[in-house]
């Protein structure tokens, strides 16, 4: 490259035909023998579609700031770009960073752009590959959990922020990249916050690296150069004084009223939670069929982060509007963090915003999750008002005088920090000993996470990662599940525990029963239930799913099998992919994988031992025989979730006295989920002694102490017998050794 191109990496732009007939210009170049512009990424001539898309790109608000951005990028290692969803920053900035890397002949690495959701990373990669006139998977690619579409030719990669963070375990300084774009920084996810904290340290060691932060919030008073994009004109805003209890049905009534007006345009409805989205879709489908045919079809479309089709693919499976003769109005149903998914939608004319969101909050003192209903932030409200453009309307179902928080609450304040602390400990080994948190985590949450890692033997005596801690950090699981999987290698039940880990990491495999069919769905699910508990039921379901795959080769037949048993086919496919990934990791770090022996008494006992090795902190006892479970660590009472095996058959067989549970949630009826029966004696053998001694006093702990004292005296008598009977010493010592065998700690 020339000296000028090194200074201004995008100074060499293909010329644009003066009129819209770009294809004719390209044809003329062939006729008269003119040289065609070559794509600097693949060396091939640009297609006519490239020029058409380039004209569209140049009309984006971000294009007006292109020269300003390039000048700052050349002379500064860190740049902030502030602009709302439809400014084009998520598609254009990564391309310019890729050309910046190209101008240096990739001496310092290629470009990467992070997203907080997998589907958005895929959609942006497809769009950007189209705009750059290259093939997806070659020059432009993406990496999301369980799926990679990249090659050695990839110079621009889109990925999730969590995956880029995990990549730092093998490449702590991110030396593979010369430009890193952190998109959606305003969402304040844990992974994005940790990335931003560590990148400040990496920039000190790598002056050649460029980091670009994309945010929708206004940035003031920063020492970092900021490129502020021109704001879009907001829509007409209509406020209403709607009660926080009535917002759901008020929003649905408003959708139907808009449809009755016959005004053109699609509708976006922002609700508080994915559960409300699913419920509203069913209601709108039912009510839409009751409306007159003259109003046209009302089509609800789920567009939540992590589920539903994306705007760029809505034509798949439902027909394009150019071929549909009847009128059709789309109603996009979304939630918080879904605002950035509408960058490709131009048909929206109405936005309905309930102004609330449900956030999952972790309570470290009692190790429980809950759902909290809270107001959205001011910047979220502003983004939603700009999704329609100046001609549309935004209906805010809250009073104008309501004071909204300026920014979204950082997730690092609401989540379990155990995996985050484990990762940061791993980064200390790699030399990154400082993470400058944007928001300091809660001290109580930090202490609880460190205590949990200590109980799991993931830390050594001075607080660094132990060998077990290093292995646990290699597994893409929460620390307790990773420890259980590690212990399964010792107890010869890896095949079963890795299935449990995969099923619990994937979305729930159980579909919500339709109205009036709850008994029928429960009857179907009862066929998979295992007497030992929910963990074993998950193994039954996975094994039945794999058997169905083998017996019914066409995928449609397997999907039909899932429908017949009211199981989520996509969730089971995800669990299968996670299981394969975990198995590959175990093989890579050379841990033994046993042959399956599911169903034998020994295997059942070993599975419970392995699970207790990780989840000994989540034990409960039925105190009155009616399903009121007392949790030993926090002394709270909880009920078994109705979907549990025990919840459905308790009236017939009763509840087990001692159980291990996977999750405790304060929502609903304070339920414990994924429950399996355990033996208190096995729990005493498995739990670390210092954890047991730190349990708060209770009647349940006294019962455990009684069992411990009884087994201790019995063991002493047994040892005396072994000394007297010297003839049987060899055989009995083998028994004693097996009896005293400890779990990996």
XYZ file of C-alpha atoms in Angstrom:
745
model
C 0.000 0.000 0.000
C 1.018 3.576 -0.571
C 1.977 5.975 2.189
C -1.350 7.803 1.876
C -3.353 4.608 2.222
C -1.534 3.832 5.445
C -2.576 7.183 6.839
C -6.120 7.068 5.520
C -7.112 3.431 5.087
C -10.418 4.233 3.392
C -9.167 6.970 1.130
C -9.230 4.550 -1.803
C -12.963 4.186 -2.528
C -14.507 2.814 -5.712
C -16.144 5.448 -7.843
C -19.938 5.644 -7.935
C -21.943 5.886 -11.148
C -23.662 9.263 -11.337
C -27.089 7.686 -11.830
C -28.864 4.685 -10.360
C -28.154 2.465 -13.360
C -25.018 0.980 -11.836
C -25.333 -2.315 -13.672
C -25.270 -0.469 -17.013
C -22.052 1.297 -15.973
C -20.418 -2.047 -15.209
C -21.579 -3.445 -18.561
C -20.103 -0.442 -20.384
C -16.775 -1.048 -18.702
C -16.683 -4.514 -20.233
C -17.701 -3.232 -23.674
C -15.123 -0.453 -23.871
C -12.387 -2.427 -22.149
C -12.136 -0.163 -19.129
C -10.497 -1.478 -15.951
C -13.018 -2.483 -13.327
C -12.530 -1.535 -9.694
C -11.110 -4.499 -7.794
C -12.128 -5.490 -4.307
C -9.027 -5.159 -2.151
C -10.169 -7.978 0.111
C -10.497 -10.766 -2.477
C -8.966 -9.204 -5.613
C -12.129 -9.674 -7.687
C -14.107 -6.986 -9.541
C -16.973 -5.428 -7.607
C -20.435 -6.655 -8.530
C -23.282 -4.345 -9.500
C -24.959 -5.089 -6.156
C -21.924 -3.691 -4.337
C -22.418 -0.278 -5.947
C -26.119 -0.312 -5.157
C -25.453 -1.110 -1.488
C -22.672 1.476 -1.373
C -25.150 4.168 -2.310
C -27.410 3.024 0.529
C -24.469 3.051 2.941
C -23.554 6.588 2.005
C -27.028 7.744 3.022
C -26.554 6.498 6.598
C -25.922 9.103 9.334
C -22.653 7.392 10.278
C -21.195 8.069 6.826
C -21.135 11.808 7.503
C -18.677 11.172 10.340
C -16.485 8.805 8.313
C -13.519 11.127 7.793
C -13.617 12.291 11.405
C -13.637 8.698 12.613
C -10.744 7.660 10.358
C -8.551 10.547 11.471
C -9.162 9.700 15.126
C -8.599 5.971 14.525
C -5.207 6.561 12.929
C -3.951 8.748 15.777
C -5.645 7.209 18.832
C -5.712 3.743 20.310
C -9.186 4.116 21.839
C -12.253 5.673 20.173
C -15.865 5.987 21.305
C -18.684 6.242 18.755
C -22.056 7.362 20.110
C -25.243 6.928 18.089
C -28.620 5.215 18.104
C -29.705 1.994 16.398
C -30.433 3.183 12.862
C -27.337 5.340 12.376
C -25.502 2.412 10.733
C -22.632 2.286 13.211
C -22.861 -1.492 13.770
C -22.399 -2.294 10.067
C -20.028 0.467 8.892
C -17.534 0.919 11.743
C -16.374 -2.751 11.636
C -15.817 -2.485 7.862
C -13.689 0.623 8.284
C -11.688 -1.109 10.999
C -11.128 -4.067 8.658
C -9.822 -1.695 5.990
C -7.594 -0.061 8.586
C -6.070 -3.477 9.304
C -5.755 -4.132 5.568
C -3.844 -0.878 5.107
C -1.201 -2.240 7.500
C -1.170 -5.582 5.662
C -2.568 -7.207 8.830
C 0.801 -6.861 10.545
C -0.966 -6.213 13.845
C -3.907 -8.549 13.267
C -7.408 -8.601 11.800
C -10.653 -6.966 12.977
C -13.305 -8.342 15.318
C -16.659 -6.913 16.414
C -18.592 -8.128 19.453
C -22.343 -8.406 19.979
C -24.193 -9.401 23.124
C -26.502 -11.857 21.309
C -25.587 -14.664 18.924
C -28.278 -14.051 16.326
C -27.342 -10.421 15.909
C -23.705 -11.381 15.338
C -24.814 -13.738 12.551
C -27.146 -11.178 10.939
C -24.539 -8.421 10.975
C -21.927 -10.757 9.485
C -24.289 -11.676 6.633
C -25.154 -8.037 5.947
C -21.562 -6.812 6.108
C -20.330 -9.619 3.836
C -22.982 -8.529 1.334
C -21.934 -4.878 1.573
C -18.228 -5.744 1.238
C -19.021 -7.997 -1.746
C -17.256 -11.028 -0.246
C -18.322 -14.526 0.748
C -19.538 -15.221 4.254
C -17.167 -17.595 5.990
C -14.187 -16.331 4.004
C -13.233 -12.660 4.304
C -16.120 -11.998 6.723
C -17.205 -14.592 9.264
C -18.809 -15.115 12.633
C -18.296 -17.192 15.757
C -21.120 -17.875 18.182
C -21.574 -20.595 20.799
C -21.563 -24.023 19.112
C -21.138 -22.558 15.615
C -18.163 -21.138 13.724
C -18.236 -19.769 10.184
C -14.686 -18.520 9.604
C -11.536 -19.483 7.729
C -7.887 -18.495 7.553
C -8.960 -15.787 5.059
C -11.281 -14.084 7.559
C -10.285 -10.464 8.135
C -13.468 -9.343 9.900
C -15.155 -11.552 12.450
C -18.357 -10.993 14.403
C -18.730 -12.833 17.703
C -20.403 -12.583 21.091
C -18.665 -10.666 23.860
C -18.594 -13.818 26.018
C -16.737 -15.782 23.317
C -14.103 -13.079 22.833
C -13.613 -13.071 26.592
C -13.168 -16.839 26.574
C -10.701 -16.551 23.693
C -8.446 -14.576 26.015
C -7.696 -17.786 27.925
C -5.567 -18.937 24.999
C -4.638 -15.464 23.672
C -4.510 -13.140 26.711
C -3.224 -10.128 24.758
C -5.606 -10.753 21.823
C -2.610 -10.619 19.486
C -4.695 -12.090 16.668
C -6.507 -8.751 16.352
C -5.383 -5.331 15.239
C -8.776 -3.656 15.757
C -11.458 -4.609 18.283
C -14.969 -3.163 18.107
C -17.005 -3.480 21.310
C -20.599 -2.964 20.185
C -23.641 -2.424 22.443
C -21.443 -1.265 25.310
C -24.450 0.608 26.739
C -26.132 -2.727 27.612
C -23.516 -3.216 30.367
C -23.338 -7.010 30.192
C -20.824 -8.694 32.475
C -18.686 -9.877 29.543
C -18.586 -6.417 27.934
C -17.676 -4.730 31.222
C -14.868 -7.231 31.874
C -13.598 -6.845 28.297
C -13.461 -3.067 28.635
C -11.669 -3.380 31.973
C -9.017 -5.774 30.635
C -8.545 -3.959 27.308
C -7.227 -0.908 29.161
C -4.382 -3.063 30.459
C -3.855 -4.710 27.060
C -3.569 -1.307 25.342
C -0.633 -0.476 27.612
C 1.216 -3.548 26.330
C 0.034 -3.223 22.703
C 0.313 0.358 21.352
C -0.496 -0.951 17.845
C -3.977 -2.153 18.884
C -7.094 -0.087 18.132
C -10.226 -0.385 20.286
C -13.530 1.165 19.196
C -16.458 1.339 21.626
C -19.945 1.670 20.136
C -22.685 2.938 22.431
C -26.153 4.426 22.177
C -25.730 6.690 25.182
C -24.404 10.232 25.010
C -20.786 10.499 26.197
C -19.649 13.690 27.923
C -16.609 14.652 29.933
C -14.454 11.813 28.609
C -10.712 12.007 27.970
C -11.189 9.529 25.110
C -12.000 10.931 21.639
C -15.729 10.690 20.941
C -17.492 10.644 17.570
C -21.115 11.681 18.096
C -23.436 10.669 15.277
C -26.336 12.793 14.166
C -29.484 11.858 16.071
C -32.535 10.725 14.163
C -35.764 12.689 14.395
C -37.975 11.117 17.067
C -41.541 10.070 16.452
C -44.638 11.742 17.794
C -44.845 10.602 21.422
C -48.135 9.877 23.182
C -47.967 9.275 26.953
C -50.650 7.558 29.013
C -51.085 7.042 32.738
C -51.219 3.244 32.740
C -50.999 1.216 35.958
C -48.020 -1.109 36.355
C -50.546 -3.914 36.945
C -52.576 -3.293 33.772
C -49.831 -2.483 31.259
C -49.869 -5.929 29.589
C -53.512 -5.999 28.497
C -53.513 -2.244 27.834
C -50.696 -2.773 25.333
C -52.524 -5.621 23.581
C -55.738 -3.578 23.347
C -53.746 -0.743 21.797
C -52.313 -3.098 19.149
C -55.823 -4.164 18.136
C -57.030 -0.543 18.079
C -54.158 0.436 15.760
C -55.027 -2.466 13.467
C -58.668 -1.365 13.307
C -57.643 2.135 12.140
C -56.253 0.602 8.905
C -53.282 2.986 9.039
C -50.237 1.714 7.180
C -47.188 0.397 8.962
C -46.019 -2.366 11.265
C -46.051 -2.278 15.056
C -43.281 -2.876 17.605
C -44.443 -3.818 21.093
C -41.848 -3.758 23.890
C -42.915 -5.896 26.839
C -41.256 -6.604 30.184
C -40.209 -10.264 29.783
C -39.955 -13.151 27.278
C -42.806 -14.898 29.111
C -45.068 -11.951 28.345
C -43.953 -12.083 24.713
C -44.983 -15.735 24.391
C -48.334 -15.051 26.074
C -49.060 -11.959 23.957
C -48.286 -13.861 20.754
C -50.913 -16.477 21.582
C -53.492 -13.813 22.479
C -52.878 -11.738 19.337
C -53.062 -14.817 17.136
C -56.406 -15.725 18.688
C -57.862 -12.219 18.609
C -56.498 -11.502 15.137
C -58.585 -14.296 13.637
C -61.747 -12.721 15.095
C -61.211 -9.411 13.315
C -62.812 -8.778 9.975
C -61.012 -9.905 6.824
C -61.266 -6.354 5.451
C -58.715 -5.230 8.065
C -56.078 -7.613 6.727
C -54.041 -10.234 8.536
C -52.452 -9.469 11.912
C -49.170 -11.418 12.214
C -47.373 -11.414 15.610
C -43.620 -12.024 15.265
C -41.424 -12.869 18.269
C -38.235 -10.817 18.123
C -36.670 -11.331 21.554
C -32.913 -11.565 22.042
C -31.979 -15.227 21.853
C -35.218 -16.421 20.245
C -37.470 -15.768 17.277
C -36.664 -14.826 13.714
C -34.645 -11.771 12.881
C -35.819 -8.830 10.751
C -33.525 -9.716 7.857
C -35.053 -13.207 7.646
C -38.720 -12.511 8.213
C -39.499 -13.253 4.611
C -38.407 -16.863 5.056
C -41.379 -19.103 5.626
C -44.049 -16.394 5.521
C -43.743 -14.981 2.034
C -42.584 -11.578 0.886
C -45.016 -8.700 0.808
C -44.493 -8.307 -2.895
C -46.209 -11.641 -3.516
C -48.938 -11.386 -0.874
C -52.227 -10.084 -2.229
C -53.981 -9.579 1.133
C -53.008 -6.831 3.525
C -50.708 -7.910 6.305
C -49.537 -6.066 9.407
C -46.577 -7.412 11.385
C -46.505 -6.938 15.147
C -42.944 -7.360 16.430
C -42.919 -8.538 20.059
C -39.702 -7.706 21.865
C -38.147 -6.943 25.246
C -35.194 -5.060 26.699
C -31.925 -5.476 24.764
C -34.069 -5.966 21.661
C -33.839 -2.356 20.483
C -30.696 -3.003 18.434
C -32.369 -5.824 16.501
C -34.394 -3.364 14.393
C -31.500 -1.912 12.404
C -32.791 -3.658 9.245
C -36.511 -2.814 9.654
C -37.926 0.185 7.775
C -41.624 -0.691 7.862
C -42.345 0.230 11.504
C -44.800 3.086 11.961
C -45.975 2.433 15.525
C -44.059 1.682 18.718
C -45.761 0.691 21.977
C -43.490 0.893 25.011
C -44.668 -0.383 28.416
C -41.605 1.238 30.008
C -40.826 -1.769 32.230
C -38.457 -4.714 32.200
C -37.992 -7.845 34.272
C -34.399 -8.408 35.335
C -32.959 -11.563 36.860
C -31.245 -10.681 40.125
C -28.957 -13.008 42.071
C -28.946 -12.818 45.878
C -25.543 -14.054 47.088
C -26.455 -14.333 50.762
C -29.118 -16.983 50.103
C -27.797 -18.239 46.723
C -31.125 -17.563 45.002
C -32.401 -15.941 41.809
C -35.428 -13.699 41.492
C -37.209 -11.594 38.888
C -37.483 -7.874 39.608
C -39.808 -5.550 37.697
C -38.173 -2.157 37.169
C -38.303 0.852 34.863
C -36.295 0.925 31.669
C -33.547 3.512 31.337
C -33.882 6.871 29.661
C -31.609 5.914 26.786
C -33.744 2.796 26.069
C -36.854 4.967 25.957
C -35.130 7.400 23.556
C -34.018 4.601 21.223
C -37.528 3.185 21.061
C -38.944 6.603 20.163
C -36.605 6.789 17.163
C -37.437 3.386 15.655
C -40.332 4.761 13.570
C -38.818 7.918 12.161
C -40.481 11.349 12.225
C -43.727 10.150 10.600
C -44.580 7.467 13.138
C -46.055 7.376 16.626
C -44.643 6.078 19.878
C -47.150 5.211 22.614
C -45.504 5.272 26.042
C -47.705 3.477 28.575
C -46.365 5.537 31.469
C -46.753 9.193 32.489
C -44.420 11.767 30.991
C -43.359 12.950 34.439
C -42.016 9.531 35.438
C -38.303 9.831 36.244
C -36.374 7.109 34.407
C -32.827 6.093 35.377
C -30.283 7.586 33.003
C -28.502 4.316 32.179
C -29.199 0.611 32.397
C -28.173 -1.030 35.644
C -24.914 -2.967 35.075
C -25.468 -6.718 35.048
C -22.369 -7.182 37.171
C -24.415 -5.919 40.143
C -27.204 -8.468 39.586
C -25.453 -11.707 38.676
C -23.529 -14.554 40.278
C -19.864 -13.565 40.023
C -18.308 -17.003 40.565
C -17.439 -17.624 36.916
C -16.241 -14.016 36.530
C -13.865 -14.373 39.479
C -12.673 -17.729 38.132
C -11.909 -16.111 34.770
C -10.076 -13.153 36.318
C -7.985 -15.556 38.406
C -7.107 -17.328 35.153
C -6.078 -14.005 33.607
C -3.754 -13.366 36.557
C -1.830 -16.474 35.528
C -1.534 -15.011 32.007
C -0.068 -11.768 33.348
C -3.170 -9.537 33.301
C -3.366 -8.745 36.989
C -5.530 -5.638 36.801
C -9.147 -5.235 35.691
C -10.401 -1.678 35.956
C -14.117 -2.285 36.583
C -16.450 0.355 35.161
C -18.745 -0.409 38.089
C -17.354 -2.080 41.178
C -19.060 -5.417 41.946
C -20.948 -5.825 45.185
C -18.454 -6.816 47.966
C -20.880 -9.388 49.365
C -21.180 -11.012 45.937
C -17.392 -11.069 45.560
C -16.912 -12.701 48.967
C -19.592 -15.312 48.275
C -17.958 -16.191 44.931
C -14.515 -16.526 46.493
C -15.983 -18.676 49.260
C -17.686 -20.924 46.716
C -14.465 -21.353 44.726
C -12.647 -22.178 47.955
C -15.228 -24.834 48.869
C -14.858 -26.310 45.363
C -11.072 -26.538 45.881
C -10.540 -24.224 42.901
C -8.201 -21.964 44.938
C -4.964 -22.793 46.709
C -3.870 -21.623 50.153
C -2.811 -18.161 48.913
C -5.921 -17.521 46.789
C -4.545 -18.404 43.360
C -6.121 -20.962 41.039
C -5.324 -24.536 41.997
C -4.836 -27.281 39.417
C -8.496 -28.202 39.808
C -9.424 -24.533 39.374
C -7.494 -24.355 36.106
C -9.307 -27.431 34.775
C -12.678 -26.031 35.894
C -11.951 -22.777 34.049
C -11.443 -24.753 30.822
C -15.040 -25.958 30.889
C -17.774 -23.584 29.601
C -19.975 -24.364 32.613
C -20.716 -22.765 35.930
C -18.144 -23.718 38.555
C -20.363 -26.183 40.450
C -21.368 -28.097 37.324
C -17.766 -28.125 36.113
C -16.622 -29.594 39.455
C -19.321 -32.272 39.258
C -18.196 -33.173 35.729
C -14.599 -33.332 36.885
C -15.560 -35.609 39.791
C -17.458 -37.896 37.400
C -14.114 -38.833 35.866
C -13.176 -40.382 39.209
C -16.514 -42.106 39.711
C -16.696 -43.602 36.190
C -19.936 -41.865 35.191
C -18.750 -39.214 32.743
C -21.222 -40.209 30.033
C -24.149 -39.592 32.317
C -22.941 -36.420 34.062
C -21.908 -34.777 30.784
C -25.468 -35.376 29.559
C -26.865 -33.743 32.702
C -24.501 -30.792 32.262
C -25.545 -30.330 28.629
C -29.264 -30.571 29.364
C -29.022 -28.035 32.196
C -26.918 -25.640 30.078
C -29.366 -25.682 27.156
C -32.818 -24.047 27.253
C -35.542 -26.095 28.916
C -36.532 -29.123 26.873
C -40.122 -28.961 28.166
C -42.693 -27.003 26.157
C -45.344 -25.011 27.963
C -48.665 -26.897 27.801
C -51.376 -25.272 25.660
C -54.517 -24.058 27.374
C -56.637 -26.944 28.616
C -54.041 -29.635 27.823
C -51.933 -29.579 30.973
C -52.930 -33.107 32.036
C -52.160 -34.507 28.572
C -48.706 -32.890 28.516
C -47.893 -34.114 32.027
C -48.905 -37.620 31.001
C -46.452 -37.485 28.075
C -43.617 -36.193 30.248
C -44.349 -38.820 32.927
C -43.117 -41.532 30.548
C -39.567 -40.199 30.906
C -39.563 -39.797 34.682
C -36.928 -41.618 36.692
C -37.547 -42.651 40.314
C -34.213 -41.214 41.454
C -35.082 -37.660 40.422
C -35.003 -34.935 37.788
C -31.313 -35.224 36.900
C -31.911 -38.834 35.888
C -35.095 -37.862 34.038
C -33.007 -35.502 31.878
C -30.760 -38.445 30.952
C -33.837 -40.478 29.983
C -35.111 -37.662 27.757
C -31.746 -37.179 26.038
C -31.292 -40.919 25.445
C -34.821 -41.170 24.013
C -34.116 -38.189 21.746
C -30.916 -39.788 20.427
C -32.728 -43.091 19.897
C -35.407 -41.243 17.941
C -32.707 -39.625 15.793
C -31.196 -43.006 14.965
C -34.515 -44.695 14.256
C -36.076 -41.840 12.242
C -33.424 -40.580 9.857
C -35.333 -37.602 8.343
C -35.189 -34.621 10.675
C -38.912 -34.024 10.170
C -39.673 -37.343 11.862
C -37.529 -36.432 14.867
C -39.279 -33.077 15.121
C -42.615 -34.894 14.970
C -41.467 -37.155 17.815
C -40.638 -34.079 19.923
C -44.028 -32.549 19.136
C -45.810 -35.754 20.143
C -44.101 -35.699 23.534
C -44.308 -31.893 23.918
C -40.526 -31.472 23.953
C -38.505 -28.596 22.527
C -36.636 -29.965 19.505
C -34.324 -26.963 19.218
C -33.387 -27.173 22.912
C -32.538 -30.866 22.578
C -30.398 -30.146 19.515
C -28.584 -27.460 21.510
C -28.024 -29.899 24.382
C -26.603 -32.441 21.938
C -24.173 -29.855 20.541
C -23.128 -28.753 24.052
C -22.536 -32.376 25.021
C -20.277 -32.890 21.997
C -18.323 -29.736 22.855
C -17.852 -30.820 26.483
C -16.748 -34.295 25.413
C -14.176 -32.796 23.042
C -12.791 -30.602 25.827
C -12.471 -33.579 28.182
C -10.568 -35.473 25.485
C -8.337 -32.472 24.801
C -7.285 -32.156 28.433
C -6.913 -35.967 28.570
C -9.514 -36.758 31.216
C -10.909 -40.319 31.189
C -14.345 -40.906 29.675
C -16.061 -44.036 30.926
C -18.401 -46.345 29.054
C -22.060 -45.786 29.779
C -23.698 -48.032 32.371
C -26.821 -46.002 33.057
C -29.437 -47.878 35.080
C -27.210 -49.955 37.359
C -27.225 -49.366 41.119
C -23.501 -48.597 41.156
C -23.860 -46.082 38.345
C -26.808 -44.375 40.079
C -24.808 -44.019 43.303
C -21.760 -42.707 41.409
C -23.849 -40.100 39.562
C -25.147 -38.819 42.886
C -21.607 -38.722 44.309
C -20.396 -36.718 41.319
C -23.308 -34.281 41.564
C -22.715 -33.860 45.304
C -19.066 -33.053 44.598
C -20.234 -29.865 42.892
C -23.619 -29.138 44.466
C -23.061 -30.006 48.132
C -23.980 -26.381 48.886
C -27.496 -26.993 47.528
C -28.970 -29.592 49.864
C -32.439 -29.524 51.432
C -34.477 -31.688 53.823
C -38.222 -32.208 53.941
C -39.058 -31.150 57.511
C -42.688 -32.266 57.729
C -43.252 -34.841 55.001
C -45.391 -32.466 52.914
C -42.749 -31.027 50.623
C -41.578 -28.098 52.755
C -37.843 -28.264 52.161
C -35.415 -26.663 54.582
C -32.195 -25.530 52.846
C -29.174 -26.095 55.046
C -27.034 -23.201 53.816
C -29.551 -20.355 54.228
C -32.231 -21.874 56.518
C -35.029 -20.919 54.090
C -38.063 -23.066 53.305
C -38.960 -23.828 49.682
C -41.356 -25.986 47.671
C -40.432 -28.346 44.858
C -41.272 -26.798 41.484
C -44.510 -28.254 40.030
C -42.676 -29.437 36.908
C -40.409 -31.676 38.989
C -40.820 -35.453 39.012
C -41.524 -35.284 42.725
C -43.945 -32.422 42.322
C -46.197 -34.498 40.079
C -46.124 -37.852 41.908
C -45.830 -36.658 45.516
C -49.469 -37.438 46.228
C -48.750 -41.079 45.324
C -45.277 -41.813 46.645
C -44.519 -38.895 48.945
C -41.504 -36.605 48.963
C -37.936 -37.822 49.556
C -36.480 -36.617 52.842
C -33.110 -35.404 51.535
C -32.627 -33.858 48.080
C -30.023 -32.095 45.970
C -31.350 -29.226 43.833
C -29.875 -27.316 40.901
C -31.527 -23.925 41.337
C -33.448 -21.946 43.942
C -35.651 -19.103 42.735
C -37.634 -16.571 44.750
C -40.150 -16.036 41.949
C -43.521 -17.734 42.141
C -43.732 -20.160 45.051
C -40.069 -19.982 46.176
C -39.321 -23.192 44.317
C -36.301 -25.444 44.010
C -35.803 -26.810 40.494
C -34.213 -29.996 39.126
C -34.360 -32.086 42.281
C -32.943 -35.563 42.960
C -32.976 -37.723 46.066
C -29.699 -38.218 47.971
C -28.469 -40.092 51.006
C -27.345 -37.940 53.954
C -24.526 -40.404 54.601
C -23.167 -39.903 51.072
C -23.482 -36.140 51.522
C -21.375 -36.294 54.709
C -18.718 -38.329 52.896
C -18.643 -35.916 49.970
C -18.925 -32.402 51.412
C -15.672 -30.773 52.563
C -15.341 -30.897 56.339
C -14.900 -27.139 56.664
C -18.082 -26.527 54.643
C -20.015 -28.866 56.910
C -18.615 -27.222 60.035
C -19.623 -23.769 58.694
C -23.258 -24.725 58.188
C -25.575 -22.641 60.408
C -27.083 -24.571 63.334
C -30.354 -26.370 62.646
C -32.207 -29.567 63.392
C -31.129 -30.916 59.996
C -27.467 -30.306 60.819
C -27.962 -32.112 64.148
C -29.327 -35.107 62.257
C -26.263 -35.093 60.014
C -24.016 -34.845 63.045
C -25.770 -37.875 64.553
C -25.160 -39.858 61.362
C -21.543 -38.713 61.341
C -21.006 -39.756 64.970
C -22.693 -43.100 64.403
C -20.635 -43.848 61.284
C -17.488 -42.690 63.046
C -17.961 -45.097 65.954
C -18.894 -47.870 63.569
C -15.747 -47.217 61.577
C -13.649 -47.387 64.768
C -15.203 -50.765 65.732
C -14.568 -51.964 62.217
C -10.918 -50.991 62.440
C -10.538 -52.956 65.714
C -12.093 -56.006 64.083
C -9.649 -55.691 61.175
C -6.719 -55.647 63.616
C -7.891 -58.786 65.450
C -8.718 -60.757 62.340
C -5.345 -60.537 60.657
C -6.165 -63.384 58.267
C -8.726 -61.209 56.502
C -6.537 -58.115 56.586
C -5.898 -57.884 52.866
C -9.546 -58.163 51.817
C -10.879 -55.887 54.549
C -8.308 -53.186 53.900
C -9.560 -53.041 50.342
C -13.104 -52.537 51.659
C -11.966 -49.821 54.048
C -10.077 -48.054 51.291
C -13.181 -48.060 49.088
C -15.326 -46.846 52.001
C -13.028 -43.917 52.756
C -12.409 -42.880 49.176
C -12.728 -39.115 48.784
C -14.055 -37.051 45.944
C -11.591 -34.836 44.068
C -11.146 -31.794 46.322
